[in-house]
Short mmCIF file of C-alpha atoms and ligand atoms in Angstrom, two decimals:
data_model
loop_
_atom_site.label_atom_id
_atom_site.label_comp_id
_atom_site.label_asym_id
_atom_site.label_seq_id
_atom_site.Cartn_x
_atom_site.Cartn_y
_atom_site.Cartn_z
CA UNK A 23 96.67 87.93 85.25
CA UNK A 24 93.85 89.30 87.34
CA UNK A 25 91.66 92.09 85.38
CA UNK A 26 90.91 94.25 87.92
CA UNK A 27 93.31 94.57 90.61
CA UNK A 28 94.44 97.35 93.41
CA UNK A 29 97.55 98.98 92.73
CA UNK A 30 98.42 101.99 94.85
CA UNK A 31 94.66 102.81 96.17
CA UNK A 32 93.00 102.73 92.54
CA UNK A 33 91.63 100.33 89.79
CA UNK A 34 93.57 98.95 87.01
CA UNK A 35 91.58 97.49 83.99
CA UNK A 36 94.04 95.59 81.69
CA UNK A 37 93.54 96.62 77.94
CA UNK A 38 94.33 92.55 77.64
CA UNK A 39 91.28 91.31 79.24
CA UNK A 40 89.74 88.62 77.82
CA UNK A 41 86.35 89.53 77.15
CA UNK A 42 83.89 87.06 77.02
CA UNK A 43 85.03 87.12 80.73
CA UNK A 44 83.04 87.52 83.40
CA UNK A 45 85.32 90.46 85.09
CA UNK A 46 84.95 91.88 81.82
CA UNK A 47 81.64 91.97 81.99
CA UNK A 48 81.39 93.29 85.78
CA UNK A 49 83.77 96.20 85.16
CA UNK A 50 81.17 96.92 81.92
CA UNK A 51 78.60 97.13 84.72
CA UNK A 52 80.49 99.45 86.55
CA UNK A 53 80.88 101.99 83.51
CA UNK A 54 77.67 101.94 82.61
CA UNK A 55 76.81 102.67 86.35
CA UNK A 56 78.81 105.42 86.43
CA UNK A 57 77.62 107.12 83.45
CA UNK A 58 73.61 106.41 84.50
CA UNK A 59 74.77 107.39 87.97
CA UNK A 60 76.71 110.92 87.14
CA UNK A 61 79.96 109.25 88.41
CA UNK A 62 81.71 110.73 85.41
CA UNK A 63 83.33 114.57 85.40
CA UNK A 64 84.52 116.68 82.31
CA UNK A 65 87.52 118.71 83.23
CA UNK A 66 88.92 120.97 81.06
CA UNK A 67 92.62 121.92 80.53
CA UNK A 68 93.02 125.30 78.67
CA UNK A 69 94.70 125.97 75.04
CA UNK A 70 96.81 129.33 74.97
CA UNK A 71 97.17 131.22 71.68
CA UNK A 72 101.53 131.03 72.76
CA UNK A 73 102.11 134.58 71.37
CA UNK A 74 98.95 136.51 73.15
CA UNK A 75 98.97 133.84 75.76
CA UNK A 76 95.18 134.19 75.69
CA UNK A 77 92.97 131.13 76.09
CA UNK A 78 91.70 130.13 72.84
CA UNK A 79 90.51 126.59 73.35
CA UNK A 80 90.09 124.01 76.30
CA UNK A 81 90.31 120.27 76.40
CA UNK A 82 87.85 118.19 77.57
CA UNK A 83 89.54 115.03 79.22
CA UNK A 84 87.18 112.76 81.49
CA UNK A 85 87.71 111.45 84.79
CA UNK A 86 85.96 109.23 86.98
CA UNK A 87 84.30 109.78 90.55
CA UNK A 88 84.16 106.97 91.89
CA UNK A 89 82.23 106.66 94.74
CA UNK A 90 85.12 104.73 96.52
CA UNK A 91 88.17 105.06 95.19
CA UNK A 92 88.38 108.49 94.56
CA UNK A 93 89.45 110.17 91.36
CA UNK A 94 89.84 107.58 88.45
CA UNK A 95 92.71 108.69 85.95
CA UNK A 96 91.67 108.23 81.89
CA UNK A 97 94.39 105.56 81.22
CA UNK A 98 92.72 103.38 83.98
CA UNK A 99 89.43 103.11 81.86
CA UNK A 100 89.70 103.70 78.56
CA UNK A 101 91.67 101.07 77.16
CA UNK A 102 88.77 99.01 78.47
CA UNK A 103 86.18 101.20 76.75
CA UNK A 104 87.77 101.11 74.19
CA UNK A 105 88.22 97.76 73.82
CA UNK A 106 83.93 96.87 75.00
CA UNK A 107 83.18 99.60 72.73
CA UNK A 108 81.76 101.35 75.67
CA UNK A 109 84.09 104.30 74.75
CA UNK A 110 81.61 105.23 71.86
CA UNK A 111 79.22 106.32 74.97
CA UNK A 112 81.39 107.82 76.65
CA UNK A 113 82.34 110.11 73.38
CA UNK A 114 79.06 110.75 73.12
CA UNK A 115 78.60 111.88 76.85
CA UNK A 116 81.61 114.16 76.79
CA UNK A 117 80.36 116.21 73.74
CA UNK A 118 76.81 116.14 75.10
CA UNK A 119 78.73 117.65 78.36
CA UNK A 120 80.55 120.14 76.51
CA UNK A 121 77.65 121.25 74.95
CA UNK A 122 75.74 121.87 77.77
CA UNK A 123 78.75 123.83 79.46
CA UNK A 124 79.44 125.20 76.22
CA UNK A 125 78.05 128.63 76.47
CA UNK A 126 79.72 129.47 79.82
CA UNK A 127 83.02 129.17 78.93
CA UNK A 128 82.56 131.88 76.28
CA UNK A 129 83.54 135.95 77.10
CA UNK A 130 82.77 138.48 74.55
CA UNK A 131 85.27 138.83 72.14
CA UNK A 132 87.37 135.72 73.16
CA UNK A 133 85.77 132.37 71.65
CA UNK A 134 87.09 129.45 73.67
CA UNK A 135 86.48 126.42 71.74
CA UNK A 136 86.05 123.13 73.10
CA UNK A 137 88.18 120.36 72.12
CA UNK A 138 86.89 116.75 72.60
CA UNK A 139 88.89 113.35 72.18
CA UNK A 140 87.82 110.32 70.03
CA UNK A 141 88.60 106.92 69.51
CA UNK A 142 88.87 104.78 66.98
CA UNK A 143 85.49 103.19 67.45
CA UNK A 144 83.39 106.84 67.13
CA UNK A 145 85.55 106.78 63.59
CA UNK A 146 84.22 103.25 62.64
CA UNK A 147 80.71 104.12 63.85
CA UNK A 148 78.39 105.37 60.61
CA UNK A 149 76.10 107.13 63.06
CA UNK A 150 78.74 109.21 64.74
CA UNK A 151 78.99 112.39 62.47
CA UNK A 152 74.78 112.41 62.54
CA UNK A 153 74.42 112.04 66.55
CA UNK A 154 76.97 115.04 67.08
CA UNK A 155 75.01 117.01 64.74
CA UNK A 156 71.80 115.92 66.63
CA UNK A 157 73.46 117.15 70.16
CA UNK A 158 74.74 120.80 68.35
CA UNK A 159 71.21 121.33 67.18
CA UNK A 160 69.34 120.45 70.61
CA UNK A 161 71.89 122.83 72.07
CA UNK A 162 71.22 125.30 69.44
CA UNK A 163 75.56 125.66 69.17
CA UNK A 164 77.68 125.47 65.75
CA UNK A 165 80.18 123.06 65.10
CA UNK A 166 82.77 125.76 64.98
CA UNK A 167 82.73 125.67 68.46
CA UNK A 168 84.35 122.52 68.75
CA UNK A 169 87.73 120.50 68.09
CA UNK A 170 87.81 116.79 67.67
CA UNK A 171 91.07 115.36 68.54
CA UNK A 172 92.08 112.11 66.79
CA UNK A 173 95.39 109.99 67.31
CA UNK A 174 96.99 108.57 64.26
CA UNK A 175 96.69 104.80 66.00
CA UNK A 176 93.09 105.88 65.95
CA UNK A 177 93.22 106.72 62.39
CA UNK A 178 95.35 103.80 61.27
CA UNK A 179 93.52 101.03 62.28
CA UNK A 180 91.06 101.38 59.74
CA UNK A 181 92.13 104.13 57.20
CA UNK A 182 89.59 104.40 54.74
CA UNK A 183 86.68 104.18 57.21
CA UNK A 184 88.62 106.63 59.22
CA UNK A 185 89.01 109.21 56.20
CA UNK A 186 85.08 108.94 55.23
CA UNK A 187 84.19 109.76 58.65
CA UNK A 188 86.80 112.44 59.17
CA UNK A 189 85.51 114.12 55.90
CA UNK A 190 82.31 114.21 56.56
CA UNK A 191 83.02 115.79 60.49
CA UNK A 192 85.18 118.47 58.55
CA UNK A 193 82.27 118.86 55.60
CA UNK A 194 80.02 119.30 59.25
CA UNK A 195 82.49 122.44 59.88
CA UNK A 196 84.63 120.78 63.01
CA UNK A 197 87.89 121.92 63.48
CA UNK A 198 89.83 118.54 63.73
CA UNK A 199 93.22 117.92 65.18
CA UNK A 200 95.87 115.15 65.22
CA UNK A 201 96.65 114.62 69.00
CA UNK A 202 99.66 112.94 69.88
CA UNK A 203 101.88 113.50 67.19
CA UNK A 204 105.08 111.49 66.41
CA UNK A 205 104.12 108.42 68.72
CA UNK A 206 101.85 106.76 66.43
CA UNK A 207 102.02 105.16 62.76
CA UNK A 208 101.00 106.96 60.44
CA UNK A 209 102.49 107.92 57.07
CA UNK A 210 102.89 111.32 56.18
CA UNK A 211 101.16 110.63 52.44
CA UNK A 212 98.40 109.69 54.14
CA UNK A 213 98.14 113.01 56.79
CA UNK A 214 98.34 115.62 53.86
CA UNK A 215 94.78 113.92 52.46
CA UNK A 216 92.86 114.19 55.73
CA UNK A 217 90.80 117.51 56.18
CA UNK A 218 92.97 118.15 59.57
CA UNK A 219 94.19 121.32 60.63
CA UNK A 220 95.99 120.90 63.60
CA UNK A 221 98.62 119.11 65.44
CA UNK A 222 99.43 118.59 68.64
CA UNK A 223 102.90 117.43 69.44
CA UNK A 224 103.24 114.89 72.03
CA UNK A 225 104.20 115.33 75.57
CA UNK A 226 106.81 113.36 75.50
CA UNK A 227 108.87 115.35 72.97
CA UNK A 228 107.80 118.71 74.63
CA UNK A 229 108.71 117.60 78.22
CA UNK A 230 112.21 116.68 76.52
CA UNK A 231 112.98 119.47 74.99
CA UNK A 232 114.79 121.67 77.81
CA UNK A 233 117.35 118.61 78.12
CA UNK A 234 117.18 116.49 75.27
CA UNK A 235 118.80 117.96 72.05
CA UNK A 236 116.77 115.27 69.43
CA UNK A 237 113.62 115.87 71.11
CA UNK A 238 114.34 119.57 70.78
CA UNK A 239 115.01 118.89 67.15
CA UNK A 240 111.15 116.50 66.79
CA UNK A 241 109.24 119.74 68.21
CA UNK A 242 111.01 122.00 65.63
CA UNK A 243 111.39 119.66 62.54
CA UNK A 244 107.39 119.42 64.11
CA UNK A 245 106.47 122.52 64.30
CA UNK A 246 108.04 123.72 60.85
CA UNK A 247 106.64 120.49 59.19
CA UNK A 248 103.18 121.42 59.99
CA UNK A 249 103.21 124.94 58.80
CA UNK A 250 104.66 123.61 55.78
CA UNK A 251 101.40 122.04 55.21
CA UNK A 252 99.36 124.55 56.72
CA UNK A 253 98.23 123.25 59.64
CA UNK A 254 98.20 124.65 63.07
CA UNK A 255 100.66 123.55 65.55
CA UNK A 256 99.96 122.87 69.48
CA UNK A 257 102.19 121.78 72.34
CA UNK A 258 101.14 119.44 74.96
CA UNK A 259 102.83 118.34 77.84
CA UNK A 260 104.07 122.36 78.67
CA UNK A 261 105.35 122.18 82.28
CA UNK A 262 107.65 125.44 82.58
CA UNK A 263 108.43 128.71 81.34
CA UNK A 264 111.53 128.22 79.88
CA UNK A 265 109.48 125.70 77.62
CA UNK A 266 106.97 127.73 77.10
CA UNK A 267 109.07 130.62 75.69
CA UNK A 268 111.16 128.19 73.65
CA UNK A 269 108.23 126.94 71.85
CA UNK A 270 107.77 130.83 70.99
CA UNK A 271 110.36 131.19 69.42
CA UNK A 272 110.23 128.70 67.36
CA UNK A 273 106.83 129.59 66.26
CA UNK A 274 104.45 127.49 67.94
CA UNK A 275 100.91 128.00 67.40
CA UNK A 276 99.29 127.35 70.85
CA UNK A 277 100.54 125.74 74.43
CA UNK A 278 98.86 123.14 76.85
CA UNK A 279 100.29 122.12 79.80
CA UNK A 280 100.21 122.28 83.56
CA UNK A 281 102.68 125.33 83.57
CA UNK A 282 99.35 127.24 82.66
CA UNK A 283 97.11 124.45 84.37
CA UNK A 284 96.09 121.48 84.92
CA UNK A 285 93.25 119.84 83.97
CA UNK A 286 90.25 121.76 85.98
CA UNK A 287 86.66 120.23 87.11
CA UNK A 288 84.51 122.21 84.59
CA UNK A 289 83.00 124.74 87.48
CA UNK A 290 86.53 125.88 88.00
CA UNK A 291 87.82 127.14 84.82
CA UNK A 292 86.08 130.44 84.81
CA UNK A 293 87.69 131.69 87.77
CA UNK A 294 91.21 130.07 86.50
CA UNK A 295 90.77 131.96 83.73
CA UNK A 296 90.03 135.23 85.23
CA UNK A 297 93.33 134.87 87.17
CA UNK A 298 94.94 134.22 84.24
CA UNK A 299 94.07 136.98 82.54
CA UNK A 300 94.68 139.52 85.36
CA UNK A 301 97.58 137.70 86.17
CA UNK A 302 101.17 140.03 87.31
CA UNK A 303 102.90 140.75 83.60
CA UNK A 304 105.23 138.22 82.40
CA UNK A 305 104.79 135.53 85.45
P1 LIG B 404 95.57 113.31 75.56
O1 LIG B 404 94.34 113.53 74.77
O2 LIG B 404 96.87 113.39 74.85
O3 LIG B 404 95.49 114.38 76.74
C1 LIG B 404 96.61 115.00 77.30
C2 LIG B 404 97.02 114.32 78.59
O4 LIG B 404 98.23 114.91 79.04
C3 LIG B 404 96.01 114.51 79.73
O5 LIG B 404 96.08 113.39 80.58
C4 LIG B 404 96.61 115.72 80.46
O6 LIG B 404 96.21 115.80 81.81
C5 LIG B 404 98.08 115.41 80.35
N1 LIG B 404 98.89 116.62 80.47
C6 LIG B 404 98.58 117.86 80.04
N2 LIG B 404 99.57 118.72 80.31
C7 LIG B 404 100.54 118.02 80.92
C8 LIG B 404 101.83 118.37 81.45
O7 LIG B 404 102.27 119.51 81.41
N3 LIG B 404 102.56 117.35 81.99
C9 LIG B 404 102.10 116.06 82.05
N4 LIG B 404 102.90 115.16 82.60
N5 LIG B 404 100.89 115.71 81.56
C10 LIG B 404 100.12 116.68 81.01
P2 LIG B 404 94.79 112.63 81.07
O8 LIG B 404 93.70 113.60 81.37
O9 LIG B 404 95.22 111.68 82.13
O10 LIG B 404 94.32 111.84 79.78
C11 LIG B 404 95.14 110.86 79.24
C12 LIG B 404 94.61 110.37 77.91
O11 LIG B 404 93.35 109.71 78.10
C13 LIG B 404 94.33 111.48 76.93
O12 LIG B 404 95.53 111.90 76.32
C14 LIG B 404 93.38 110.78 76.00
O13 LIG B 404 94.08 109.98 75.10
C15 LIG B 404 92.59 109.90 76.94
N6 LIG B 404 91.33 110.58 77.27
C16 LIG B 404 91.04 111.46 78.24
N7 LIG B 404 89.76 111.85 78.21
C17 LIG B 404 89.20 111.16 77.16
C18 LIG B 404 87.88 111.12 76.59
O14 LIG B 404 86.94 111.81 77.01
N8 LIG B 404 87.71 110.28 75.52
C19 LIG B 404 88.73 109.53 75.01
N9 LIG B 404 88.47 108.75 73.93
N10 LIG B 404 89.97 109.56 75.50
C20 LIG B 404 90.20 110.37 76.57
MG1 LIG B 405 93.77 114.95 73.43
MG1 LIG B 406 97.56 114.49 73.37
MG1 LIG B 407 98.60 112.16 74.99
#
């Protein structure tokens, strides 16, 4: 089938390309023009503490601005980066990104911390742990300040590498955090060894829940497994009150979702978040 075709206005990059192919190799050429060229944008959706409903955290989630087809949606390029290994740049661009914004995002007294996704290629890279150490110190920032998010696919395809990486980000002091929860693989014997301490349910279940009795019974069974093993417990995928106040209730740590917002270019979440938090009581 053809690699990069037009589907409603936008590209579509097959994860199944072939890639010793030439389109492969041109769409390559267009990533790494976009990040030389600045084509690529960190937004950031915020993280609410669900009880305080303060902002406690924000996700960094890329997009691309492309120069003529507008707005380029993750899931249109990163299977491909992934699969070129052109991802690992990209990693490294978002946290450099983060780090560079990191300092404005912060009010006194309220720590927002940053949350960054990887893939399963930063995990297999030796180097990785040492270049993200090499980015906090040039920005003078502590790893404390971040989250790395990992999916259990992520983690799965190569466990053991995956675990000697993952200890030595968590010996580095980052706060790391299974994303996706409950779509992926992974056996629960192996979870409790990994120096984790979050988990983020996935959308799917959350989105569910106001209609769907089992997926109601996932985010609980969820939510109640991970405090069982200590572990802090986020919701993504939050689209309405109702939702958000169930998840309250039955103790969940912290919300994401576009009920609070959506994903926000990076100049825009200061002022989002000063609505927020002057926001009418209770809306
Ligand atoms: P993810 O890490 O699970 O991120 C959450 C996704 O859910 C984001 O989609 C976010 O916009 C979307 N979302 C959040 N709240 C809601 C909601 O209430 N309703 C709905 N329907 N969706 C919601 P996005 O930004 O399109 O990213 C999709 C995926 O692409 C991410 O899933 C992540 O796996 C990947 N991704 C995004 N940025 C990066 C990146 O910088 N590096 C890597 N390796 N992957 C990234
Ligand atoms: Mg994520
Ligand atoms: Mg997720
Ligand atoms: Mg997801």
């Amino acid at each position: 089938h053809a690699a990069k075709s037009k589907t409603a206005g936008v590209l579509l990059y097959s994860p199944s390309l072939d890639s010793s192919s030439t389109q492969t190799l041109s769409l390559l050429t267009d990533l790494r023009h976009a990040l030389q060229h600045g084509e690529l944008r960190l937004f950031l959706q915020p993280k609410l503490d669900a009880t305080s409903q303060q902002v406690v955290a924000a996700e960094a989630l890329v997009r691309w601005q492309h120069p003529q087809r507008g707005l380029v949606p993750p899931l249109q390029f990163i299977p491909f980066a992934e699969q070129t290994g052109f991802v690992r740049q990209l990693t490294l661009w978002m946290f450099e990104e983060a780090a560079r914004q990191w300092a404005s995002l912060q009010l006194p007294g309220q720590p927002v911390r940053v949350a960054i996704n990887l893939s399963t290629r930063d995990l297999l890279d030796q180097d990785f742990p040492q270049r993200l150490a090499g980015i906090l110190k040039q920005h003078g920032l502590a790893s404390s300040g971040f989250c790395l998010e990992i999916t259990e696919s992520a983690i799965m395809d190569d466990p053991q590498r995956a675990e000697a990486t993952l200890n030595r980000l968590a010996a580095q002091g980052f706060k790391l955090s299974i994303d996706d929860f409950g779509t992926g693989y992974s056996s629960l014997a192996y979870l409790k060894r990994l120096p984790v301490s979050e988990l983020k349910i996935d959308k799917s279940f959350v989105m569910g829940m106001a209609t769907d009795e089992s997926d109601a019974k996932i985010v609980r069974s969820t939510i109640d497994l991970a405090h069982n093993l200590g572990l802090s417990v986020v919701a993504e995928g939050v689209e309405t009150a109702a939702i958000l106040a169930q998840l309250r209730a039955l103790g969940c740590d912290e919300a994401q979702g576009y009920f609070i917002s959506k994903p926000l270019p990076a100049v825009e979440f200061n002022a989002w978040r000063t609505r927020w938090d002057t926001r009418a009581p209770g809306a």
